[in-house]
Amino acid sequence: MIATIDTADPFAFAFDPGTTALIVIDMQRDFIEPGGFGAALGNDVTPLQAIVPTVARLISGARAAGLPVIHTRECHRPDLSDCPPAKRLRGAPVLRIGDPGPMGRILIAGEPGAEIVPALAPLPGEIVIDKPGKGAFHATALSDHLARLGIRSLIFAGVTTEVCVQTTMREANDRGFDCLLAEDATESYFPAFKAATLAMIRAQGAIVGWTAPTTAILEALDA
Ligand code: TIU
């Protein structure tokens, strides 16, 4: 059965819940709590904390509707063999990837900071993609999982809007998925970048995809 979100931008988003997955991007302590990677880059993390309840509502609704919920984490192997020096050495952060911080080594798999915030913890059996890049398709098995599950449409949430969320949506769009971003279940450290990202995703007749409020997505899943 096809569900439709009539209020989606730039026009109605039609999808089959049976071939749709929710992808929750990088809702990790390292981006959302003080002392992690996001803060080390000089950012105020409080705007990102504010979306956690909305992301939780979206995850609950997706689970209730039987959609696969896929979680991603930006993190690297402890030996940093999957972290290009160009990424680690970029800029002048307070702490670099791999450095010890208050939540363990920054952006390293297995460290407390790399974990998803407890309120959004994956359920046993849900797919968790550890990714070394900003996009969730690069150097991961995400494509294989989506093919195995027969997924054709993707709903996105998570952080940050213009970095890992947008990169992943663009990767997905090029791979033939219809992509919808939950407007209030994503956030940026930079309000202007979030607004610009939403606008550029839906410009030119949904050149990258659609956006819609979480409530509209939940109503369509509930119908
Ligand atoms: N810095 C920033 O805005 N984002 C990232 O580094 N990674 C993600 O977006 N997950």
mmCIF file of C-alpha atoms and ligand atoms in Angstrom:
data_model
loop_
_atom_site.group_PDB
_atom_site.id
_atom_site.type_symbol
_atom_site.label_atom_id
_atom_site.label_comp_id
_atom_site.label_asym_id
_atom_site.label_seq_id
_atom_site.Cartn_x
_atom_site.Cartn_y
_atom_site.Cartn_z
ATOM 1 C CA MET A 1 0.000 0.000 0.000
ATOM 2 C CA ILE A 2 1.281 3.444 -0.915
ATOM 3 C CA ALA A 3 1.401 6.130 1.757
ATOM 4 C CA THR A 4 1.515 9.800 0.867
ATOM 5 C CA ILE A 5 2.741 12.870 2.718
ATOM 6 C CA ASP A 6 0.777 15.612 0.967
ATOM 7 C CA THR A 7 2.491 18.400 2.900
ATOM 8 C CA ALA A 8 6.027 17.329 1.976
ATOM 9 C CA ASP A 9 8.203 19.856 0.146
ATOM 10 C CA PRO A 10 8.524 20.534 -2.758
ATOM 11 C CA PHE A 11 5.517 18.258 -3.523
ATOM 12 C CA ALA A 12 3.787 15.182 -2.123
ATOM 13 C CA PHE A 13 6.070 12.300 -1.143
ATOM 14 C CA ALA A 14 4.601 8.895 -1.992
ATOM 15 C CA PHE A 15 6.205 5.775 -0.578
ATOM 16 C CA ASP A 16 5.517 2.143 0.171
ATOM 17 C CA PRO A 17 6.176 1.591 3.881
ATOM 18 C CA GLY A 18 7.023 -2.016 2.999
ATOM 19 C CA THR A 19 10.060 -0.875 1.019
ATOM 20 C CA THR A 20 11.063 2.101 3.175
ATOM 21 C CA ALA A 21 13.680 2.350 5.914
ATOM 22 C CA LEU A 22 14.506 5.033 8.464
ATOM 23 C CA ILE A 23 18.184 5.992 8.614
ATOM 24 C CA VAL A 24 19.256 7.829 11.760
ATOM 25 C CA ILE A 25 22.570 9.528 11.158
ATOM 26 C CA ASP A 26 25.255 9.852 13.848
ATOM 27 C CA MET A 27 23.158 10.655 16.947
ATOM 28 C CA GLN A 28 26.314 10.008 18.950
ATOM 29 C CA ARG A 29 27.569 11.502 22.192
ATOM 30 C CA ASP A 30 30.597 12.822 20.259
ATOM 31 C CA PHE A 31 28.348 15.239 18.352
ATOM 32 C CA ILE A 32 25.618 15.895 20.906
ATOM 33 C CA GLU A 33 27.325 16.099 24.306
ATOM 34 C CA PRO A 34 29.981 18.535 25.567
ATOM 35 C CA GLY A 35 33.538 17.225 25.385
ATOM 36 C CA GLY A 36 33.150 15.308 22.123
ATOM 37 C CA PHE A 37 34.177 15.827 18.503
ATOM 38 C CA GLY A 38 31.557 18.473 17.734
ATOM 39 C CA ALA A 39 32.566 20.565 20.728
ATOM 40 C CA ALA A 40 36.271 20.041 19.939
ATOM 41 C CA LEU A 41 35.612 21.651 16.553
ATOM 42 C CA GLY A 42 34.414 24.749 18.398
ATOM 43 C CA ASN A 43 30.671 24.175 18.235
ATOM 44 C CA ASP A 44 27.862 24.705 20.747
ATOM 45 C CA VAL A 45 26.208 21.286 20.953
ATOM 46 C CA THR A 46 22.995 22.347 22.709
ATOM 47 C CA PRO A 47 20.894 22.802 19.527
ATOM 48 C CA LEU A 48 21.638 19.183 18.645
ATOM 49 C CA GLN A 49 20.504 17.943 22.071
ATOM 50 C CA ALA A 50 17.148 19.605 21.502
ATOM 51 C CA ILE A 51 16.112 17.271 18.659
ATOM 52 C CA VAL A 52 16.631 14.033 20.622
ATOM 53 C CA PRO A 53 12.944 13.720 21.695
ATOM 54 C CA THR A 54 11.763 14.330 18.117
ATOM 55 C CA VAL A 55 14.159 11.738 16.728
ATOM 56 C CA ALA A 56 12.930 9.337 19.415
ATOM 57 C CA ARG A 57 9.312 9.894 18.304
ATOM 58 C CA LEU A 58 10.251 9.234 14.677
ATOM 59 C CA ILE A 59 12.130 6.058 15.587
ATOM 60 C CA SER A 60 9.176 4.810 17.670
ATOM 61 C CA GLY A 61 6.738 5.458 14.833
ATOM 62 C CA ALA A 62 8.978 3.745 12.296
ATOM 63 C CA ARG A 63 9.350 0.704 14.535
ATOM 64 C CA ALA A 64 5.593 0.561 15.118
ATOM 65 C CA ALA A 65 5.000 0.677 11.354
ATOM 66 C CA GLY A 66 7.495 -2.141 10.791
ATOM 67 C CA LEU A 67 10.123 -0.052 8.989
ATOM 68 C CA PRO A 68 13.728 -1.152 9.405
ATOM 69 C CA VAL A 69 15.564 1.405 11.541
ATOM 70 C CA ILE A 70 19.211 1.762 10.541
ATOM 71 C CA HIS A 71 21.593 3.699 12.763
ATOM 72 C CA THR A 72 24.939 5.119 11.694
ATOM 73 C CA ARG A 73 27.985 6.159 13.697
ATOM 74 C CA GLU A 74 30.896 8.187 12.380
ATOM 75 C CA CYS A 75 33.911 6.536 13.979
ATOM 76 C CA HIS A 76 37.289 5.038 13.243
ATOM 77 C CA ARG A 77 39.281 1.959 14.147
ATOM 78 C CA PRO A 78 41.478 2.384 17.223
ATOM 79 C CA ASP A 79 44.616 2.181 15.025
ATOM 80 C CA LEU A 80 43.180 4.962 12.794
ATOM 81 C CA SER A 81 43.885 2.857 9.694
ATOM 82 C CA ASP A 82 40.551 3.978 8.242
ATOM 83 C CA CYS A 83 41.079 7.666 9.039
ATOM 84 C CA PRO A 84 42.810 9.541 6.246
ATOM 85 C CA PRO A 85 45.479 11.921 7.595
ATOM 86 C CA ALA A 86 43.733 14.631 5.568
ATOM 87 C CA LYS A 87 40.712 14.172 7.852
ATOM 88 C CA ARG A 88 42.587 13.876 11.140
ATOM 89 C CA LEU A 89 44.941 16.781 10.534
ATOM 90 C CA ARG A 90 42.393 19.222 9.087
ATOM 91 C CA GLY A 91 42.073 22.520 10.924
ATOM 92 C CA ALA A 92 42.965 23.225 14.520
ATOM 93 C CA PRO A 93 40.452 21.423 16.755
ATOM 94 C CA VAL A 94 40.923 21.342 20.526
ATOM 95 C CA LEU A 95 41.109 17.540 20.244
ATOM 96 C CA ARG A 96 41.813 15.578 17.067
ATOM 97 C CA ILE A 97 40.254 12.249 16.066
ATOM 98 C CA GLY A 98 41.915 9.587 18.224
ATOM 99 C CA ASP A 99 42.969 11.978 20.999
ATOM 100 C CA PRO A 100 41.832 11.136 24.546
ATOM 101 C CA GLY A 101 38.952 13.290 25.759
ATOM 102 C CA PRO A 102 36.378 13.222 28.556
ATOM 103 C CA MET A 103 34.308 10.582 26.699
ATOM 104 C CA GLY A 104 37.285 8.460 25.654
ATOM 105 C CA ARG A 105 39.238 8.764 22.420
ATOM 106 C CA ILE A 106 37.533 11.148 20.003
ATOM 107 C CA LEU A 107 35.444 9.419 17.297
ATOM 108 C CA ILE A 108 36.942 5.967 17.946
ATOM 109 C CA ALA A 109 34.760 2.852 17.751
ATOM 110 C CA GLY A 110 34.081 1.336 21.151
ATOM 111 C CA GLU A 111 34.728 4.535 23.103
ATOM 112 C CA PRO A 112 31.852 6.089 25.111
ATOM 113 C CA GLY A 113 31.789 9.171 22.892
ATOM 114 C CA ALA A 114 31.187 7.116 19.754
ATOM 115 C CA GLU A 115 28.054 5.522 21.222
ATOM 116 C CA ILE A 116 24.582 6.626 20.215
ATOM 117 C CA VAL A 117 22.912 8.698 22.956
ATOM 118 C CA PRO A 118 21.014 6.391 25.355
ATOM 119 C CA ALA A 119 17.577 7.857 24.503
ATOM 120 C CA LEU A 120 18.017 6.694 20.890
ATOM 121 C CA ALA A 121 19.803 3.397 21.516
ATOM 122 C CA PRO A 122 19.381 0.816 18.752
ATOM 123 C CA LEU A 123 17.244 -2.204 19.593
ATOM 124 C CA PRO A 124 18.874 -5.631 19.400
ATOM 125 C CA GLY A 125 18.808 -6.726 15.762
ATOM 126 C CA GLU A 126 18.710 -3.219 14.280
ATOM 127 C CA ILE A 127 21.471 -2.464 11.798
ATOM 128 C CA VAL A 128 24.242 -0.174 13.047
ATOM 129 C CA ILE A 129 26.620 1.108 10.366
ATOM 130 C CA ASP A 130 30.029 2.330 11.527
ATOM 131 C CA LYS A 131 31.307 4.679 8.862
ATOM 132 C CA PRO A 132 34.687 6.342 8.434
ATOM 133 C CA GLY A 133 33.350 9.109 6.204
ATOM 134 C CA LYS A 134 30.612 11.675 6.239
ATOM 135 C CA GLY A 135 28.476 9.641 3.834
ATOM 136 C CA ALA A 136 27.054 6.343 5.109
ATOM 137 C CA PHE A 137 27.530 4.540 1.781
ATOM 138 C CA HIS A 138 31.283 5.169 1.494
ATOM 139 C CA ALA A 139 33.324 2.160 2.707
ATOM 140 C CA THR A 140 30.356 0.459 4.415
ATOM 141 C CA ALA A 141 27.928 -2.391 3.724
ATOM 142 C CA LEU A 142 24.885 -0.065 3.706
ATOM 143 C CA SER A 143 24.088 -0.708 0.016
ATOM 144 C CA ASP A 144 24.149 -4.469 0.619
ATOM 145 C CA HIS A 145 21.786 -4.189 3.596
ATOM 146 C CA LEU A 146 19.324 -2.024 1.656
ATOM 147 C CA ALA A 147 19.379 -4.387 -1.332
ATOM 148 C CA ARG A 148 18.824 -7.423 0.890
ATOM 149 C CA LEU A 149 15.861 -5.687 2.556
ATOM 150 C CA GLY A 150 14.385 -4.570 -0.791
ATOM 151 C CA ILE A 151 14.428 -0.922 0.261
ATOM 152 C CA ARG A 152 13.555 1.770 -2.313
ATOM 153 C CA SER A 153 12.728 4.815 -0.202
ATOM 154 C CA LEU A 154 14.646 6.285 2.710
ATOM 155 C CA ILE A 155 13.562 8.588 5.516
ATOM 156 C CA PHE A 156 16.443 10.473 7.127
ATOM 157 C CA ALA A 157 17.026 11.998 10.545
ATOM 158 C CA GLY A 158 20.126 12.889 12.529
ATOM 159 C CA VAL A 159 23.120 15.184 12.571
ATOM 160 C CA THR A 160 24.481 17.275 11.187
ATOM 161 C CA THR A 161 22.123 18.398 8.463
ATOM 162 C CA GLU A 162 24.657 19.794 6.015
ATOM 163 C CA VAL A 163 27.487 17.361 6.717
ATOM 164 C CA CYS A 164 26.709 13.678 7.292
ATOM 165 C CA VAL A 165 22.971 13.836 6.609
ATOM 166 C CA GLN A 166 23.258 15.751 3.363
ATOM 167 C CA THR A 167 26.252 13.728 2.155
ATOM 168 C CA THR A 168 24.379 10.477 2.780
ATOM 169 C CA MET A 169 21.194 11.750 1.119
ATOM 170 C CA ARG A 170 23.172 12.692 -1.958
ATOM 171 C CA GLU A 171 24.856 9.294 -2.034
ATOM 172 C CA ALA A 172 21.437 7.630 -1.690
ATOM 173 C CA ASN A 173 19.821 9.822 -4.341
ATOM 174 C CA ASP A 174 22.523 8.880 -6.831
ATOM 175 C CA ARG A 175 21.875 5.221 -6.036
ATOM 176 C CA GLY A 176 18.210 5.542 -6.987
ATOM 177 C CA PHE A 177 16.503 5.895 -3.628
ATOM 178 C CA ASP A 178 13.664 8.378 -3.018
ATOM 179 C CA CYS A 179 14.877 10.351 -0.009
ATOM 180 C CA LEU A 180 12.865 12.289 2.579
ATOM 181 C CA LEU A 181 14.436 14.321 5.368
ATOM 182 C CA ALA A 182 12.539 14.873 8.630
ATOM 183 C CA GLU A 183 12.948 18.633 8.996
ATOM 184 C CA ASP A 184 12.700 18.826 12.773
ATOM 185 C CA ALA A 185 14.577 15.569 13.433
ATOM 186 C CA THR A 186 17.812 16.921 11.991
ATOM 187 C CA GLU A 187 20.015 19.743 13.230
ATOM 188 C CA SER A 188 23.160 21.664 12.475
ATOM 189 C CA TYR A 189 25.576 23.680 14.587
ATOM 190 C CA PHE A 190 24.807 26.466 12.074
ATOM 191 C CA PRO A 191 21.118 27.458 11.643
ATOM 192 C CA ALA A 192 21.819 29.086 8.283
ATOM 193 C CA PHE A 193 23.450 25.891 6.990
ATOM 194 C CA LYS A 194 20.457 23.811 8.051
ATOM 195 C CA ALA A 195 18.054 26.177 6.303
ATOM 196 C CA ALA A 196 20.212 26.238 3.176
ATOM 197 C CA THR A 197 20.483 22.458 3.136
ATOM 198 C CA LEU A 198 16.719 21.947 3.378
ATOM 199 C CA ALA A 199 16.262 24.468 0.569
ATOM 200 C CA MET A 200 18.874 22.933 -1.721
ATOM 201 C CA ILE A 201 17.622 19.378 -1.172
ATOM 202 C CA ARG A 202 14.107 20.225 -2.357
ATOM 203 C CA ALA A 203 15.048 22.813 -5.001
ATOM 204 C CA GLN A 204 14.710 22.152 -8.717
ATOM 205 C CA GLY A 205 11.836 19.690 -8.256
ATOM 206 C CA ALA A 206 13.366 17.641 -5.401
ATOM 207 C CA ILE A 207 16.792 17.434 -7.016
ATOM 208 C CA VAL A 208 18.093 15.536 -3.944
ATOM 209 C CA GLY A 209 14.817 14.701 -2.218
ATOM 210 C CA TRP A 210 11.926 15.878 -0.074
ATOM 211 C CA THR A 211 11.514 17.339 3.401
ATOM 212 C CA ALA A 212 8.583 17.057 5.808
ATOM 213 C CA PRO A 213 7.891 17.582 9.515
ATOM 214 C CA THR A 214 8.113 14.527 11.758
ATOM 215 C CA THR A 215 4.405 14.750 12.651
ATOM 216 C CA ALA A 216 3.432 14.495 8.978
ATOM 217 C CA ILE A 217 5.717 11.482 8.518
ATOM 218 C CA LEU A 218 4.236 9.774 11.591
ATOM 219 C CA GLU A 219 0.680 10.448 10.407
ATOM 220 C CA ALA A 220 1.454 8.862 7.044
ATOM 221 C CA LEU A 221 3.023 5.825 8.728
ATOM 222 C CA ASP A 222 0.037 5.536 11.057
ATOM 223 C CA ALA A 223 -2.586 5.736 8.303
HETATM 224 N N1 TIU B 1 31.128 18.681 11.996
HETATM 225 C C1 TIU B 1 29.920 18.371 11.583
HETATM 226 O O1 TIU B 1 29.044 19.223 11.416
HETATM 227 N N2 TIU B 1 29.583 17.078 11.342
HETATM 228 C C2 TIU B 1 30.427 15.995 11.338
HETATM 229 O O2 TIU B 1 31.638 16.115 11.446
HETATM 230 N N3 TIU B 1 29.849 14.759 11.213
HETATM 231 C C3 TIU B 1 28.485 14.541 11.077
HETATM 232 O O3 TIU B 1 27.773 15.378 10.520
HETATM 233 N N4 TIU B 1 27.988 13.423 11.568
#
